[in-house]
Tab-separated table of C-alpha atoms and ligand atoms in Angstrom:
chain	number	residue	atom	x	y	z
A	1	UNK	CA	-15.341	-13.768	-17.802
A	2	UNK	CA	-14.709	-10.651	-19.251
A	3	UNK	CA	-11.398	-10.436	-22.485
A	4	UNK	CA	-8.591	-8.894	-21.288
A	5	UNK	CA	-5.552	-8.282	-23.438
A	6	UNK	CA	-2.045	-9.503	-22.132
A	7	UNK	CA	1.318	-7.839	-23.585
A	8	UNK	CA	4.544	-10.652	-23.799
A	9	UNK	CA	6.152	-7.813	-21.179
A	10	UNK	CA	3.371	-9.087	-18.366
A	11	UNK	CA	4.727	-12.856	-18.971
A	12	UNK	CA	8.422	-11.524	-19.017
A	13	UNK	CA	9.823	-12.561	-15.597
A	14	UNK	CA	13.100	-10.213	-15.187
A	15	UNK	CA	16.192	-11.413	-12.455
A	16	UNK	CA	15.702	-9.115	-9.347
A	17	UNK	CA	18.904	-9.118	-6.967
A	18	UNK	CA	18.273	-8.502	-3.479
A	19	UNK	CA	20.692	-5.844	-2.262
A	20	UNK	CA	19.380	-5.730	1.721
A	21	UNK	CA	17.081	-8.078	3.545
A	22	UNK	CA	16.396	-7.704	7.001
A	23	UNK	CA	13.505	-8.852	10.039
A	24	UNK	CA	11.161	-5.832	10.659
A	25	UNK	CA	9.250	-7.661	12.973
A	26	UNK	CA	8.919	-11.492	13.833
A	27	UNK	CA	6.858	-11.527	11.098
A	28	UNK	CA	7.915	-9.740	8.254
A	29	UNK	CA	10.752	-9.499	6.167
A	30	UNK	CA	11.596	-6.346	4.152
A	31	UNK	CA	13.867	-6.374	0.457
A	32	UNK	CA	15.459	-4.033	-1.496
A	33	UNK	CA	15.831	-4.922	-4.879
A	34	UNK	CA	17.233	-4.514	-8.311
A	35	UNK	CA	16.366	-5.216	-11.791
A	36	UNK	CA	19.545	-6.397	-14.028
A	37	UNK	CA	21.450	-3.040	-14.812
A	38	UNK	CA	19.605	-1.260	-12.797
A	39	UNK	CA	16.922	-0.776	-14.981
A	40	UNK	CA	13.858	1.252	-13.215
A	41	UNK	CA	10.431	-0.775	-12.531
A	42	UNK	CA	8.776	2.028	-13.486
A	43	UNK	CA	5.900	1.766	-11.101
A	44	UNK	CA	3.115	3.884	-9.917
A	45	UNK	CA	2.497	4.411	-5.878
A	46	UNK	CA	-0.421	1.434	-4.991
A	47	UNK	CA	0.739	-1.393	-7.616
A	48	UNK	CA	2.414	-4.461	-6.853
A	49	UNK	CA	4.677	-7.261	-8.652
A	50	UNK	CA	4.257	-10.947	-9.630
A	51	UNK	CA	7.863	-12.203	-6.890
A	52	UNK	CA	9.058	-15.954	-7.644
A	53	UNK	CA	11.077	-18.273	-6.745
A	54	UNK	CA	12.205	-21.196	-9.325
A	55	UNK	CA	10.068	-24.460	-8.485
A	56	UNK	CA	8.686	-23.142	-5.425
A	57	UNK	CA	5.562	-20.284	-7.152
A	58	UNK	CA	4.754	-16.997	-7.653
A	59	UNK	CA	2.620	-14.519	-5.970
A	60	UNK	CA	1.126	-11.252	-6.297
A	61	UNK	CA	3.666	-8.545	-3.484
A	62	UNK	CA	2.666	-4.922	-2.829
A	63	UNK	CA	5.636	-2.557	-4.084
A	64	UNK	CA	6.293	-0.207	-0.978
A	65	UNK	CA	8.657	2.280	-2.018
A	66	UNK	CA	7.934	5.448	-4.054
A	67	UNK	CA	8.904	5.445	-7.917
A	68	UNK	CA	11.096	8.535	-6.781
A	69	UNK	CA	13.698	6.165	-5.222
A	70	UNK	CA	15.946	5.079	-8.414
A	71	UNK	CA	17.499	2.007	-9.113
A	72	UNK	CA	15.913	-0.295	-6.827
A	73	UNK	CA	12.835	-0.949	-5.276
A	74	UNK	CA	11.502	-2.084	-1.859
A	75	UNK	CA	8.813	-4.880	-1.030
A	76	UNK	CA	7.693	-6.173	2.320
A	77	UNK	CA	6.548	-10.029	2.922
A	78	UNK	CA	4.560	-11.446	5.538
A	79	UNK	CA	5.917	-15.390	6.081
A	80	UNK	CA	2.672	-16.792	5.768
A	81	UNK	CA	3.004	-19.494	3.188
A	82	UNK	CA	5.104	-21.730	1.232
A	83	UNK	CA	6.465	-18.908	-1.222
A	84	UNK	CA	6.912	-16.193	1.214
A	85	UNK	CA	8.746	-18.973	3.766
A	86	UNK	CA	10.668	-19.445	1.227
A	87	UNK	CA	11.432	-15.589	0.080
A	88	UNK	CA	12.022	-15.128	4.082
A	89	UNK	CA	14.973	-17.729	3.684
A	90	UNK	CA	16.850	-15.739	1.539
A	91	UNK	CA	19.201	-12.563	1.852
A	92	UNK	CA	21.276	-9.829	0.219
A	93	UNK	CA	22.654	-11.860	-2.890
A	94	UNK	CA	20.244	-14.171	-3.824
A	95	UNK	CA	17.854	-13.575	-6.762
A	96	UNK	CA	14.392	-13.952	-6.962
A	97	UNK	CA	12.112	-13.793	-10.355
A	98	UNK	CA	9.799	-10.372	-11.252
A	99	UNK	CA	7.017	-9.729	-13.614
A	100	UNK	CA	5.248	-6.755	-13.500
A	101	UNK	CA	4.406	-3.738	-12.230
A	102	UNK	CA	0.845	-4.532	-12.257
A	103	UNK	CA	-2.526	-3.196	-11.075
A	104	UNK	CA	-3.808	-0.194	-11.198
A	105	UNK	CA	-2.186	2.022	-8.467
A	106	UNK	CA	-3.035	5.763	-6.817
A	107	UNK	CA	-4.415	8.831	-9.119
A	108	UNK	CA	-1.211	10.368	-8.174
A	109	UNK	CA	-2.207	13.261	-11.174
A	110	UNK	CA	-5.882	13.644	-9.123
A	111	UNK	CA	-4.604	14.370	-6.397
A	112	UNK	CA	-1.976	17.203	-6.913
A	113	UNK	CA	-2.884	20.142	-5.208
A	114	UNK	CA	-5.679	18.586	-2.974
A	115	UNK	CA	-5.165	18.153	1.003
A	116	UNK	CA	-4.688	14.276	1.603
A	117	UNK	CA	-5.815	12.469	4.583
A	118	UNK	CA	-3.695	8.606	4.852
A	119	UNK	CA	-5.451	5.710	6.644
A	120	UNK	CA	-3.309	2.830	7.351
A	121	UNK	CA	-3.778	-0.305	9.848
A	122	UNK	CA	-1.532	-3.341	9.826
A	123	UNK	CA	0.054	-4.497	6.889
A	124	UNK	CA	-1.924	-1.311	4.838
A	125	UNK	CA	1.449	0.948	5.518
A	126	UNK	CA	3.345	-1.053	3.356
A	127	UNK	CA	1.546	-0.214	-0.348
A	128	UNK	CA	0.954	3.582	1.417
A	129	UNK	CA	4.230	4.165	2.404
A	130	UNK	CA	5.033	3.976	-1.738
A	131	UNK	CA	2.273	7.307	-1.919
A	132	UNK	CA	3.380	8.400	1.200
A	133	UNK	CA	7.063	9.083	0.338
A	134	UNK	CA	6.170	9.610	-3.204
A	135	UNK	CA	3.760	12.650	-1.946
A	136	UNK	CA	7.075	13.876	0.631
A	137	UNK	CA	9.477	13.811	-2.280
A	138	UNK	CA	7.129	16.148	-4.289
A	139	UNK	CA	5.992	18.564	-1.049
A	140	UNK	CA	5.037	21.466	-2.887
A	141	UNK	CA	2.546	19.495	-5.632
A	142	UNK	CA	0.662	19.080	-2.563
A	143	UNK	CA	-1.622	20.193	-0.227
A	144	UNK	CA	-2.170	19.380	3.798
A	145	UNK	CA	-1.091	15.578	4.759
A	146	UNK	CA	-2.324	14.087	7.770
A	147	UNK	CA	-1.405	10.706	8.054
A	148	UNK	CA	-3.281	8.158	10.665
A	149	UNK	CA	-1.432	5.015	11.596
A	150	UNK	CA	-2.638	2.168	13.538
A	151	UNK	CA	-1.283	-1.177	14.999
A	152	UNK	CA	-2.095	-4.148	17.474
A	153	UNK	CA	0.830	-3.452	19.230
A	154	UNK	CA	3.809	-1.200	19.330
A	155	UNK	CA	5.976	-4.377	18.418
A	156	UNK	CA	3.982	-4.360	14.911
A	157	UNK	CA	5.190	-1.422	13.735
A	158	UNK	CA	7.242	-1.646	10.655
A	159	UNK	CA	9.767	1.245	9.249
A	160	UNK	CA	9.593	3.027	12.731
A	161	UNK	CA	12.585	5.075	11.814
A	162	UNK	CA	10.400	6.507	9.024
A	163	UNK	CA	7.385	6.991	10.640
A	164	UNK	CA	10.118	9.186	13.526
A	165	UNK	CA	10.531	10.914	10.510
A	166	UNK	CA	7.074	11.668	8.908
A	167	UNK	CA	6.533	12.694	12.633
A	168	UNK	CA	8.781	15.319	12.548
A	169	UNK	CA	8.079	17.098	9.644
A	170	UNK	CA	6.476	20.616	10.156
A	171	UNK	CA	4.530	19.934	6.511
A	172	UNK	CA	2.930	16.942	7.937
A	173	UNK	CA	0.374	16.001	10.762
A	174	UNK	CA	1.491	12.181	11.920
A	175	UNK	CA	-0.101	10.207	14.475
A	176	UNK	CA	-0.625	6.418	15.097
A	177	UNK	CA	-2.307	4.141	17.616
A	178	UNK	CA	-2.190	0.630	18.451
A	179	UNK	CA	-4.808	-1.392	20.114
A	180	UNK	CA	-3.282	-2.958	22.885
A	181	UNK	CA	-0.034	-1.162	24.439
A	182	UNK	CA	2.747	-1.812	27.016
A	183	UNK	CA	4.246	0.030	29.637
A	184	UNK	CA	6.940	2.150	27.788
A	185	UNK	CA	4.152	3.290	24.870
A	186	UNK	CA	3.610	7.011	25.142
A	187	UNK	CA	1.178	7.586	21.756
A	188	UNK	CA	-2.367	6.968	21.590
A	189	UNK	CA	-3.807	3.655	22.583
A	190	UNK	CA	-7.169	2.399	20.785
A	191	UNK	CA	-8.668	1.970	17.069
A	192	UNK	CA	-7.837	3.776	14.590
A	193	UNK	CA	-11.106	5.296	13.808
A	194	UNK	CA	-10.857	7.325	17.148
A	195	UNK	CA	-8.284	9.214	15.244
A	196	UNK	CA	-10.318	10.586	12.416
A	197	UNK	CA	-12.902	12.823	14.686
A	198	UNK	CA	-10.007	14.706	15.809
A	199	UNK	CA	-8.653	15.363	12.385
A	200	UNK	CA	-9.418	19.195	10.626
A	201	UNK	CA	-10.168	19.068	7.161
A	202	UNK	CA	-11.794	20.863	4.658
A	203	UNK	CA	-13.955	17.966	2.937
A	204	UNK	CA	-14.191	19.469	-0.570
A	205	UNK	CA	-10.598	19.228	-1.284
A	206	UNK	CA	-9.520	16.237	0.537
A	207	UNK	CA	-8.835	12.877	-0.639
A	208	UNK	CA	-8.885	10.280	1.473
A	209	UNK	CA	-6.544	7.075	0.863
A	210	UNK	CA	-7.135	4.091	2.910
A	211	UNK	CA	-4.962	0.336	3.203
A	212	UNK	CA	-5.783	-2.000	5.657
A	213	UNK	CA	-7.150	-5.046	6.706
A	214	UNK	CA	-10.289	-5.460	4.932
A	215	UNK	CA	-12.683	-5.631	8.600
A	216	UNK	CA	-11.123	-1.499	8.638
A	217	UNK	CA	-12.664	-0.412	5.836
A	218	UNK	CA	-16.496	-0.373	6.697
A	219	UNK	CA	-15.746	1.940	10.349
A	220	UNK	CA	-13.004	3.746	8.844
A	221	UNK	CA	-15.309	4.760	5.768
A	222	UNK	CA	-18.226	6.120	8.132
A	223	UNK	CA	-15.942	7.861	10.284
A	224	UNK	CA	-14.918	9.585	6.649
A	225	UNK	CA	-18.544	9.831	5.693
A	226	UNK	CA	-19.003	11.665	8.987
A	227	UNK	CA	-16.153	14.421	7.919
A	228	UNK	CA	-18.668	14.694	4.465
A	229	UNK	CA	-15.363	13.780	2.193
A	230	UNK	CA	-17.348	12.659	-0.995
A	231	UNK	CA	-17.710	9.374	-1.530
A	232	UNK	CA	-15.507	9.742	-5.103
A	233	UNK	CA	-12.201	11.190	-2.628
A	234	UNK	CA	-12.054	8.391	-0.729
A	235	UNK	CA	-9.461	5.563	-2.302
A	236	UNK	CA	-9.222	2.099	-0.676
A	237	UNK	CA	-6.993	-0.637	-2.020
A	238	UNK	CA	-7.898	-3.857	-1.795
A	239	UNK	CA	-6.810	-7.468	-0.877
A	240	UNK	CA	-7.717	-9.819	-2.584
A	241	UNK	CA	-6.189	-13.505	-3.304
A	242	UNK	CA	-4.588	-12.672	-6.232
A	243	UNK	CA	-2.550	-15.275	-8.325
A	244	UNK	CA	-1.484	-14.449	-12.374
A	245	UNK	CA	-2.064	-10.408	-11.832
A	246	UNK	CA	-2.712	-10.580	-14.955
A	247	UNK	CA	-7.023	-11.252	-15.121
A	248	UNK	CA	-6.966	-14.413	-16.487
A	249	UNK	CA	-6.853	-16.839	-13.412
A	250	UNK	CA	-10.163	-15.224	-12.096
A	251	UNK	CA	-8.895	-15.392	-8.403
A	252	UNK	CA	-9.556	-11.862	-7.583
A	253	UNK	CA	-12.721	-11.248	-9.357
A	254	UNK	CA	-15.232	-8.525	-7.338
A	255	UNK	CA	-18.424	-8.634	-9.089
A	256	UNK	CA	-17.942	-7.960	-12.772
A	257	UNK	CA	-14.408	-6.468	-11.974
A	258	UNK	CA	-10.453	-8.048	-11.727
A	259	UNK	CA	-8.696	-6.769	-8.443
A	260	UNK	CA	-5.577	-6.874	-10.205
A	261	UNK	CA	-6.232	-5.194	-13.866
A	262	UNK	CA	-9.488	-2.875	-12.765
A	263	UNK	CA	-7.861	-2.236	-9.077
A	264	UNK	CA	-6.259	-2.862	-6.272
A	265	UNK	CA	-6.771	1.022	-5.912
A	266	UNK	CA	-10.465	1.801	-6.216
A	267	UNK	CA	-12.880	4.838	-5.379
A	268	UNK	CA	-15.317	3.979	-2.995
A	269	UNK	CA	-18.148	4.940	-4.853
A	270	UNK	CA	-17.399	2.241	-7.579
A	271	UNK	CA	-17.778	-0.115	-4.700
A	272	UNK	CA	-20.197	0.395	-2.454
A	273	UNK	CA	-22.952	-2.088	-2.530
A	274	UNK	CA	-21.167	-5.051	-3.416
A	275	UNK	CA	-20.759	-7.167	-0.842
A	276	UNK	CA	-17.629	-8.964	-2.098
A	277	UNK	CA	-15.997	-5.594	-2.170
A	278	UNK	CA	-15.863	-4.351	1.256
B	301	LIG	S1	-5.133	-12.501	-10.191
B	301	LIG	FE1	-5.790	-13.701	-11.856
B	301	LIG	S2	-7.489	-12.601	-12.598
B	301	LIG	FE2	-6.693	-11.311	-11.074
């Protein structure tokens, strides 16, 4: 196992208030919340934070709004254990415990002034929407943004009052699918690889972000192979079962890498080949 150096700030577990809590879906619960004083987190776009609650555990939550918004910060959890049960039990008020930011997030510096294609299914909106918003608050750095979305159903969808949003923006090319409609859905129905044919890019000076579930990555990353976007431009960050975000536990080891100190954001030619990775 390789050494890796801890600060006392990583241990530090700060009070976070939640100041809104609300359903998005059956499943998933979003939070806005603030440090004591309203001290920034000070987070890059793609990294997450170490979320507890006293006696019940800790565990490793994808940060989903942009560092632009001040003062607070927003997280989305899926109740599908005993922690994020319990974080789905609480509401505007209570506290929770925060350590972090952690992880290695998006080159936001690399890609200034390149075109930028997004790639999200499922859950994956949730750490892109911090990059996505991040990219909209700072328009001009920028060049074209196409953004692909893609669901199971149109009931899935989280922040649809954003993504109404990001579709009507002139300075942005929005679309999203799901995989199984109903009656009163008027966008694109199927995977969200038959989106990426369509798309016109100039491969050179695109960069190519992808979040998803991790059976996405392998057709999504030929279809982007297909468009010739080098394999160094295309960004994928990864899930892993992550538990001290801090490298020591080993949980979310990928060959002779941490997910959480060397990733989650990673270029895809640092991981192709290894079969743990993708
Ligand atoms: S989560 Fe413990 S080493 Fe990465």
């Amino acid at each position: 196992m390789k050494a890796v150096k801890i600060k006392d700030s990583e241990y530090e577990i700060k009070k976070g208030k939640i100041l809104k809590a609300k359903m998005l879906t059956t499943m998933e619960k979003y939070f806005e919340i603030a440090l004591p004083g309203g001290e920034s987190l000070d987070h890059e776009p793609g990294q997450f934070v170490e979320v507890s609650i006293l006696g019940i555990g800790e565990a490793p939550i994808s940060i989903s709004s942009s560092p632009t918004k001040r003062g607070s910060f927003e997280l989305v959890v899926r109740n599908a254990g005993k922690l994020s049960g319990a974080l789905h039990k609480l509401e505007a008020g209570d506290e929770v415990g925060i350590r972090g930011p952690f992880g290695k997030g998006f080159p936001v510096r690399i890609l200034e002034g390149n075109d930028l294609l997004f790639v999200a299914a499922g859950l994956g909106v949730v750490p892109l929407r911090s990059l996505i918003n991040f990219v909209i608050d700072n328009r001009r750095d920028f060049g074209k943004v196409n953004i692909l979305l893609g669901c199971r159903t149109p009931q899935n969808m989280l922040f649809n009052d954003e993504l109404e949003q990001w579709g009507k923006r002139l300075d942005v090319n929005f679309n999203c699918t799901v995989d199984k409609a109903d009656p009163d859905w008027k966008g694109n129905v199927g995977l969200i690889t038959t989106l990426i044919p369509g798309i016109n890019l100039e491969p050179e000076r695109t960069f190519a972000v992808v979040v998803g579930p991790p059976i996405m990555y392998k057709f999504v990353i030929v279809e982007l192979l297909k468009k010739q976007i080098p394999e160094r431009q295309i960004l994928v960050s990864l899930e892993r079962h992550m538990k001290c975000g801090l490298g020591k536990c080993g949980h979310c080891q990928i060959n002779n890498m941490y997910c959480c100190q060397d990733g989650p954001v990673f270029t895809y030619d640092k991981i192709k080949g290894i079969p743990e990775a993708l």
